Amino acid sequence: MELGIIGLGKMGGNMAERLRRAGHKVVGFDFSKEATAKLTAAGSLGVDSLEDLVANLSAPRAIWIMVPSGDPVDQTIAKLKPLMQKGDIFIDGGNSNYKDTQRRHDELVPEGFGFVDCGTSGGIWGISEGYSMMIGGDKEVVESLRPIFETLAPGKDEGWGRVGPSGAGHFVKMVHNGIEYGLMQAYAEGFSILKAKKVLDLDLLQIASIWQKGSVVRSWLLDLTTDALRKNINLDGLEAFVPDSGEGRWTVFEAIDLNVSAPVITESLLRRVRSREENNFTDRMLAVMRNEFGGHAVKKS
Ligand SMILES: O=C(O)[C@H](O)[C@@H](O)[C@H](O)[C@H](O)COP(=O)(O)O
């Protein structure tokens, strides 16, 4: 099959290569000339404009958008639309908010385009392991893309599926990422407790390696954690600063709207927020109140 890909970063570039290896024709666009040159050198076609991208694909076209969520997705669609024709399909493979996805679907479908949302998991390992894909959109449109999904997935019939109508793919990916936050937080806290028990002189790498085999908490995330510890057991040279790209907070908002109690995911998100505040105002407030009512000592900077 033919596929256009917009955004040839860590995800889009690797997906293009996985598709090429399976015999699909891939035409890719990126603002980075280095990224398009790399794609061409690998045997696909890298182009420097959206016009060239569209011109090098035969109708009905399928174009996979792999750009940061929010405005970049809207801008990409707005620029592409005049170049496309009825029957062409947009696939948003990024981490878009499902409400934006539903809005885009409802705008594009009456104009004759297809629009599919694909929550894509797998990170930099997807090129070899395959990508887990949670897909939303109209059944026949999703079905027409089957050869692409079968190739990108870990197995032809596994690790991907249409989970519901437009927005469902991104909604499921949002919750997937909320779970990711909670799992990560639990591992991080557990290893911190082990490290703090200095009198036992525990070897974190040894313990992680033991847990990798047969234990209830073994997982791919633990495998990656073990690799990270092997490379840098004390995490030297790293700042305790954890960004978030939005999916975790959308999960929390959604849980509140749905009256679902989700304390682990919520606290994991808030821990990330806290990691970015040095000597924060809240804690200085606590110290000063304690000082006011009890005359307790404050630590001066
Ligand atoms: O399944 C995946 O491959 C990941 O969930 C991925 O999609 C994630 O979005 C980013 O790795 C960082 O997300 P945060 O910045 O929110 O941690």
GROMACS .gro file of C-alpha atoms and ligand atoms in nm:
model
  318
    1MET     CA    1   0.000   0.000   0.000
    2GLU     CA    2   0.107   0.366  -0.027
    3LEU     CA    3   0.127   0.594   0.274
    4GLY     CA    4   0.229   0.956   0.322
    5ILE     CA    5   0.382   1.040   0.659
    6ILE     CA    6   0.412   1.391   0.795
    7GLY     CA    7   0.661   1.419   1.080
    8LEU     CA    8   0.970   1.201   1.054
    9GLY     CA    9   1.087   1.219   1.412
   10LYS     CA   10   1.153   0.929   1.646
   11MET     CA   11   0.809   0.781   1.582
   12GLY     CA   12   0.725   0.881   1.223
   13GLY     CA   13   1.073   0.807   1.087
   14ASN     CA   14   1.084   0.460   1.240
   15MET     CA   15   0.730   0.380   1.128
   16ALA     CA   16   0.821   0.477   0.773
   17GLU     CA   17   1.116   0.241   0.782
   18ARG     CA   18   0.912  -0.049   0.926
   19LEU     CA   19   0.659  -0.001   0.644
   20ARG     CA   20   0.929   0.022   0.377
   21ARG     CA   21   1.090  -0.301   0.494
   22ALA     CA   22   0.755  -0.476   0.444
   23GLY     CA   23   0.726  -0.347   0.087
   24HIS     CA   24   0.494  -0.048   0.127
   25LYS     CA   25   0.561   0.272  -0.063
   26VAL     CA   26   0.626   0.555   0.183
   27VAL     CA   27   0.649   0.924   0.100
   28GLY     CA   28   0.752   1.137   0.396
   29PHE     CA   29   0.759   1.508   0.471
   30ASP     CA   30   0.934   1.689   0.754
   31PHE     CA   31   1.053   2.047   0.805
   32SER     CA   32   1.396   1.901   0.876
   33LYS     CA   33   1.589   1.845   0.552
   34GLU     CA   34   1.810   1.602   0.741
   35ALA     CA   35   1.506   1.386   0.823
   36THR     CA   36   1.378   1.379   0.464
   37ALA     CA   37   1.728   1.304   0.331
   38LYS     CA   38   1.757   1.017   0.579
   39LEU     CA   39   1.426   0.874   0.459
   40THR     CA   40   1.537   0.890   0.095
   41ALA     CA   41   1.872   0.735   0.180
   42ALA     CA   42   1.689   0.447   0.347
   43GLY     CA   43   1.498   0.374   0.025
   44SER     CA   44   1.169   0.563   0.073
   45LEU     CA   45   1.095   0.906  -0.070
   46GLY     CA   46   1.155   1.214   0.146
   47VAL     CA   47   1.004   1.537   0.012
   48ASP     CA   48   1.038   1.902   0.114
   49SER     CA   49   0.681   2.021   0.066
   50LEU     CA   50   0.327   1.903   0.128
   51GLU     CA   51   0.255   1.962  -0.241
   52ASP     CA   52   0.524   1.708  -0.333
   53LEU     CA   53   0.396   1.468  -0.071
   54VAL     CA   54   0.044   1.470  -0.214
   55ALA     CA   55   0.168   1.466  -0.576
   56ASN     CA   56   0.370   1.151  -0.514
   57LEU     CA   57   0.078   0.949  -0.379
   58SER     CA   58  -0.200   0.800  -0.587
   59ALA     CA   59  -0.564   0.859  -0.491
   60PRO     CA   60  -0.734   0.769  -0.270
   61ARG     CA   61  -0.446   0.885  -0.054
   62ALA     CA   62  -0.377   0.796   0.308
   63ILE     CA   63  -0.165   1.042   0.501
   64TRP     CA   64  -0.041   0.969   0.852
   65ILE     CA   65   0.012   1.281   1.063
   66MET     CA   66   0.275   1.233   1.334
   67VAL     CA   67   0.326   1.580   1.476
   68PRO     CA   68   0.290   1.721   1.831
   69SER     CA   69  -0.070   1.740   1.950
   70GLY     CA   70  -0.274   2.061   1.944
   71ASP     CA   71  -0.216   2.343   1.695
   72PRO     CA   72   0.042   2.159   1.483
   73VAL     CA   73  -0.224   1.899   1.394
   74ASP     CA   74  -0.482   2.165   1.301
   75GLN     CA   75  -0.225   2.357   1.099
   76THR     CA   76  -0.113   2.046   0.914
   77ILE     CA   77  -0.471   1.953   0.824
   78ALA     CA   78  -0.549   2.311   0.712
   79LYS     CA   79  -0.247   2.313   0.479
   80LEU     CA   80  -0.309   1.963   0.346
   81LYS     CA   81  -0.681   1.988   0.286
   82PRO     CA   82  -0.671   2.210  -0.026
   83LEU     CA   83  -0.423   1.966  -0.183
   84MET     CA   84  -0.630   1.655  -0.113
   85GLN     CA   85  -0.943   1.524  -0.282
   86LYS     CA   86  -1.261   1.350  -0.170
   87GLY     CA   87  -1.199   0.997  -0.053
   88ASP     CA   88  -0.850   1.074   0.080
   89ILE     CA   89  -0.784   0.977   0.441
   90PHE     CA   90  -0.610   1.161   0.724
   91ILE     CA   91  -0.472   0.948   1.007
   92ASP     CA   92  -0.374   1.125   1.327
   93GLY     CA   93  -0.121   0.892   1.489
   94GLY     CA   94  -0.008   1.133   1.760
   95ASN     CA   95  -0.124   1.193   2.116
   96SER     CA   96  -0.414   1.426   2.036
   97ASN     CA   97  -0.688   1.504   2.283
   98TYR     CA   98  -0.987   1.291   2.182
   99LYS     CA   99  -1.217   1.595   2.189
  100ASP     CA  100  -1.002   1.767   1.925
  101THR     CA  101  -1.012   1.443   1.728
  102GLN     CA  102  -1.392   1.429   1.730
  103ARG     CA  103  -1.409   1.794   1.621
  104ARG     CA  104  -1.166   1.729   1.333
  105HIS     CA  105  -1.357   1.417   1.227
  106ASP     CA  106  -1.687   1.605   1.227
  107GLU     CA  107  -1.537   1.882   1.014
  108LEU     CA  108  -1.359   1.659   0.763
  109VAL     CA  109  -1.610   1.381   0.703
  110PRO     CA  110  -1.890   1.604   0.564
  111GLU     CA  111  -1.630   1.741   0.320
  112GLY     CA  112  -1.574   1.389   0.185
  113PHE     CA  113  -1.251   1.301   0.364
  114GLY     CA  114  -1.182   1.009   0.594
  115PHE     CA  115  -1.037   1.075   0.937
  116VAL     CA  116  -0.895   0.807   1.164
  117ASP     CA  117  -0.742   0.847   1.511
  118CYS     CA  118  -0.469   0.606   1.608
  119GLY     CA  119  -0.322   0.610   1.956
  120THR     CA  120   0.025   0.474   1.894
  121SER     CA  121   0.242   0.322   2.164
  122GLY     CA  122   0.586   0.172   2.141
  123GLY     CA  123   0.831   0.460   2.142
  124ILE     CA  124   1.174   0.411   1.990
  125TRP     CA  125   1.139   0.031   2.011
  126GLY     CA  126   0.847   0.015   1.771
  127ILE     CA  127   1.064  -0.019   1.462
  128SER     CA  128   1.172  -0.367   1.571
  129GLU     CA  129   0.898  -0.472   1.817
  130GLY     CA  130   0.602  -0.321   1.634
  131TYR     CA  131   0.358  -0.058   1.756
  132SER     CA  132   0.051  -0.105   1.971
  133MET     CA  133  -0.232   0.083   1.798
  134MET     CA  134  -0.566   0.187   1.944
  135ILE     CA  135  -0.780   0.300   1.653
  136GLY     CA  136  -1.095   0.508   1.634
  137GLY     CA  137  -1.304   0.606   1.333
  138ASP     CA  138  -1.551   0.488   1.076
  139LYS     CA  139  -1.532   0.112   1.025
  140GLU     CA  140  -1.487   0.101   0.649
  141VAL     CA  141  -1.221   0.372   0.655
  142VAL     CA  142  -1.024   0.188   0.924
  143GLU     CA  143  -1.063  -0.137   0.730
  144SER     CA  144  -0.922   0.024   0.414
  145LEU     CA  145  -0.599   0.089   0.607
  146ARG     CA  146  -0.566  -0.271   0.731
  147PRO     CA  147  -0.238  -0.347   0.541
  148ILE     CA  148  -0.072  -0.050   0.712
  149PHE     CA  149  -0.189  -0.147   1.060
  150GLU     CA  150  -0.097  -0.512   1.008
  151THR     CA  151   0.258  -0.411   0.919
  152LEU     CA  152   0.308  -0.157   1.194
  153ALA     CA  153   0.165  -0.385   1.464
  154PRO     CA  154   0.375  -0.637   1.660
  155GLY     CA  155   0.191  -0.918   1.478
  156LYS     CA  156  -0.047  -0.922   1.180
  157ASP     CA  157  -0.353  -0.978   1.397
  158GLU     CA  158  -0.228  -0.863   1.733
  159GLY     CA  159  -0.146  -0.539   1.909
  160TRP     CA  160  -0.393  -0.332   1.712
  161GLY     CA  161  -0.764  -0.287   1.662
  162ARG     CA  162  -1.052  -0.050   1.604
  163VAL     CA  163  -1.175   0.025   1.954
  164GLY     CA  164  -1.472   0.243   1.861
  165PRO     CA  165  -1.595   0.549   1.671
  166SER     CA  166  -1.397   0.867   1.613
  167GLY     CA  167  -1.209   0.974   1.926
  168ALA     CA  168  -1.213   0.627   2.082
  169GLY     CA  169  -0.856   0.555   1.974
  170HIS     CA  170  -0.719   0.868   2.133
  171PHE     CA  171  -0.938   0.824   2.440
  172VAL     CA  172  -0.799   0.474   2.497
  173LYS     CA  173  -0.442   0.595   2.439
  174MET     CA  174  -0.503   0.872   2.694
  175VAL     CA  175  -0.603   0.617   2.958
  176HIS     CA  176  -0.309   0.396   2.854
  177ASN     CA  177  -0.078   0.685   2.932
  178GLY     CA  178  -0.251   0.753   3.264
  179ILE     CA  179  -0.178   0.391   3.357
  180GLU     CA  180   0.180   0.442   3.237
  181TYR     CA  181   0.216   0.734   3.483
  182GLY     CA  182   0.093   0.519   3.774
  183LEU     CA  183   0.317   0.223   3.690
  184MET     CA  184   0.620   0.445   3.651
  185GLN     CA  185   0.552   0.617   3.982
  186ALA     CA  186   0.517   0.283   4.165
  187TYR     CA  187   0.847   0.149   4.029
  188ALA     CA  188   1.025   0.477   4.106
  189GLU     CA  189   0.896   0.482   4.465
  190GLY     CA  190   0.980   0.117   4.522
  191PHE     CA  191   1.339   0.159   4.404
  192SER     CA  192   1.373   0.474   4.617
  193ILE     CA  193   1.270   0.282   4.929
  194LEU     CA  194   1.520   0.007   4.849
  195LYS     CA  195   1.793   0.264   4.797
  196ALA     CA  196   1.710   0.444   5.122
  197LYS     CA  197   1.757   0.125   5.328
  198LYS     CA  198   2.131   0.183   5.349
  199VAL     CA  199   2.193  -0.064   5.634
  200LEU     CA  200   2.100  -0.354   5.405
  201ASP     CA  201   2.328  -0.231   5.125
  202LEU     CA  202   2.084  -0.348   4.857
  203ASP     CA  203   2.193  -0.378   4.495
  204LEU     CA  204   1.915  -0.220   4.288
  205LEU     CA  205   2.034  -0.369   3.962
  206GLN     CA  206   2.045  -0.718   4.108
  207ILE     CA  207   1.693  -0.680   4.250
  208ALA     CA  208   1.556  -0.538   3.925
  209SER     CA  209   1.710  -0.831   3.737
  210ILE     CA  210   1.557  -1.082   3.981
  211TRP     CA  211   1.215  -0.920   3.944
  212GLN     CA  212   1.242  -0.940   3.565
  213LYS     CA  213   1.205  -1.318   3.576
  214GLY     CA  214   0.891  -1.476   3.713
  215SER     CA  215   0.792  -1.201   3.957
  216VAL     CA  216   0.443  -1.054   3.973
  217VAL     CA  217   0.581  -0.708   3.892
  218ARG     CA  218   0.783  -0.810   3.583
  219SER     CA  219   0.701  -0.596   3.281
  220TRP     CA  220   0.850  -0.424   2.977
  221LEU     CA  221   0.867  -0.105   3.180
  222LEU     CA  222   1.070  -0.293   3.443
  223ASP     CA  223   1.298  -0.426   3.167
  224LEU     CA  224   1.365  -0.070   3.053
  225THR     CA  225   1.413   0.041   3.416
  226THR     CA  226   1.670  -0.237   3.460
  227ASP     CA  227   1.855  -0.123   3.148
  228ALA     CA  228   1.860   0.234   3.279
  229LEU     CA  229   2.001   0.120   3.615
  230ARG     CA  230   2.262  -0.090   3.439
  231LYS     CA  231   2.380   0.218   3.250
  232ASN     CA  232   2.376   0.453   3.549
  233ILE     CA  233   2.302   0.288   3.883
  234ASN     CA  234   2.287   0.613   4.085
  235LEU     CA  235   2.124   0.813   3.805
  236ASP     CA  236   2.417   1.054   3.830
  237GLY     CA  237   2.407   1.372   3.627
  238LEU     CA  238   2.027   1.375   3.600
  239GLU     CA  239   1.794   1.643   3.731
  240ALA     CA  240   1.489   1.528   3.929
  241PHE     CA  241   1.264   1.700   3.675
  242VAL     CA  242   0.979   1.513   3.503
  243PRO     CA  243   0.783   1.673   3.218
  244ASP     CA  244   0.440   1.562   3.103
  245SER     CA  245   0.292   1.599   2.756
  246GLY     CA  246  -0.076   1.620   2.850
  247GLU     CA  247  -0.219   1.270   2.835
  248GLY     CA  248  -0.191   1.214   3.211
  249ARG     CA  249  -0.370   1.535   3.300
  250TRP     CA  250  -0.645   1.467   3.045
  251THR     CA  251  -0.695   1.126   3.208
  252VAL     CA  252  -0.735   1.294   3.546
  253PHE     CA  253  -0.980   1.555   3.411
  254GLU     CA  254  -1.180   1.276   3.249
  255ALA     CA  255  -1.185   1.068   3.568
  256ILE     CA  256  -1.324   1.367   3.759
  257ASP     CA  257  -1.587   1.436   3.489
  258LEU     CA  258  -1.692   1.069   3.499
  259ASN     CA  259  -1.690   1.054   3.882
  260VAL     CA  260  -1.430   0.782   3.875
  261SER     CA  261  -1.190   0.786   4.167
  262ALA     CA  262  -0.837   0.762   4.022
  263PRO     CA  263  -0.602   0.853   4.307
  264VAL     CA  264  -0.292   0.672   4.178
  265ILE     CA  265  -0.294   0.834   3.835
  266THR     CA  266  -0.381   1.173   3.986
  267GLU     CA  267  -0.102   1.158   4.243
  268SER     CA  268   0.146   1.041   3.979
  269LEU     CA  269   0.065   1.345   3.772
  270LEU     CA  270   0.095   1.578   4.072
  271ARG     CA  271   0.431   1.425   4.165
  272ARG     CA  272   0.554   1.519   3.817
  273VAL     CA  273   0.426   1.873   3.864
  274ARG     CA  274   0.600   1.890   4.203
  275SER     CA  275   0.927   1.764   4.052
  276ARG     CA  276   0.946   2.086   3.853
  277GLU     CA  277   0.915   2.323   4.148
  278GLU     CA  278   1.237   2.393   4.329
  279ASN     CA  279   1.204   2.523   4.688
  280ASN     CA  280   0.835   2.568   4.622
  281PHE     CA  281   0.596   2.821   4.770
  282THR     CA  282   0.361   2.562   4.922
  283ASP     CA  283   0.632   2.410   5.138
  284ARG     CA  284   0.764   2.752   5.244
  285MET     CA  285   0.404   2.840   5.343
  286LEU     CA  286   0.387   2.525   5.556
  287ALA     CA  287   0.715   2.608   5.726
  288VAL     CA  288   0.612   2.966   5.801
  289MET     CA  289   0.269   2.868   5.941
  290ARG     CA  290   0.433   2.612   6.168
  291ASN     CA  291   0.668   2.884   6.282
  292GLU     CA  292   0.381   3.128   6.348
  293PHE     CA  293   0.166   2.895   6.559
  294GLY     CA  294   0.435   2.695   6.734
  295GLY     CA  295   0.752   2.897   6.710
  296HIS     CA  296   0.907   2.599   6.529
  297ALA     CA  297   1.236   2.662   6.356
  298VAL     CA  298   1.247   2.744   5.985
  299LYS     CA  299   1.541   2.663   5.765
  300LYS     CA  300   1.673   2.984   5.605
  301SER     CA  301   1.814   2.986   5.252
  302LIG     O1  302   0.296   0.468   2.471
  302LIG     C1  303   0.391   0.539   2.446
  302LIG     O2  304   0.471   0.517   2.354
  302LIG     C2  305   0.412   0.658   2.533
  302LIG     O3  306   0.301   0.667   2.618
  302LIG     C3  307   0.423   0.787   2.458
  302LIG     O4  308   0.314   0.801   2.375
  302LIG     C4  309   0.429   0.906   2.554
  302LIG     O5  310   0.343   1.001   2.515
  302LIG     C5  311   0.556   0.978   2.562
  302LIG     O6  312   0.658   0.883   2.571
  302LIG     C6  313   0.571   1.073   2.681
  302LIG     O7  314   0.456   1.102   2.749
  302LIG     P1  315   0.459   1.199   2.877
  302LIG     O8  316   0.539   1.319   2.837
  302LIG     O9  317   0.319   1.238   2.907
  302LIG    O10  318   0.525   1.125   2.986
   0.00000   0.00000   0.00000
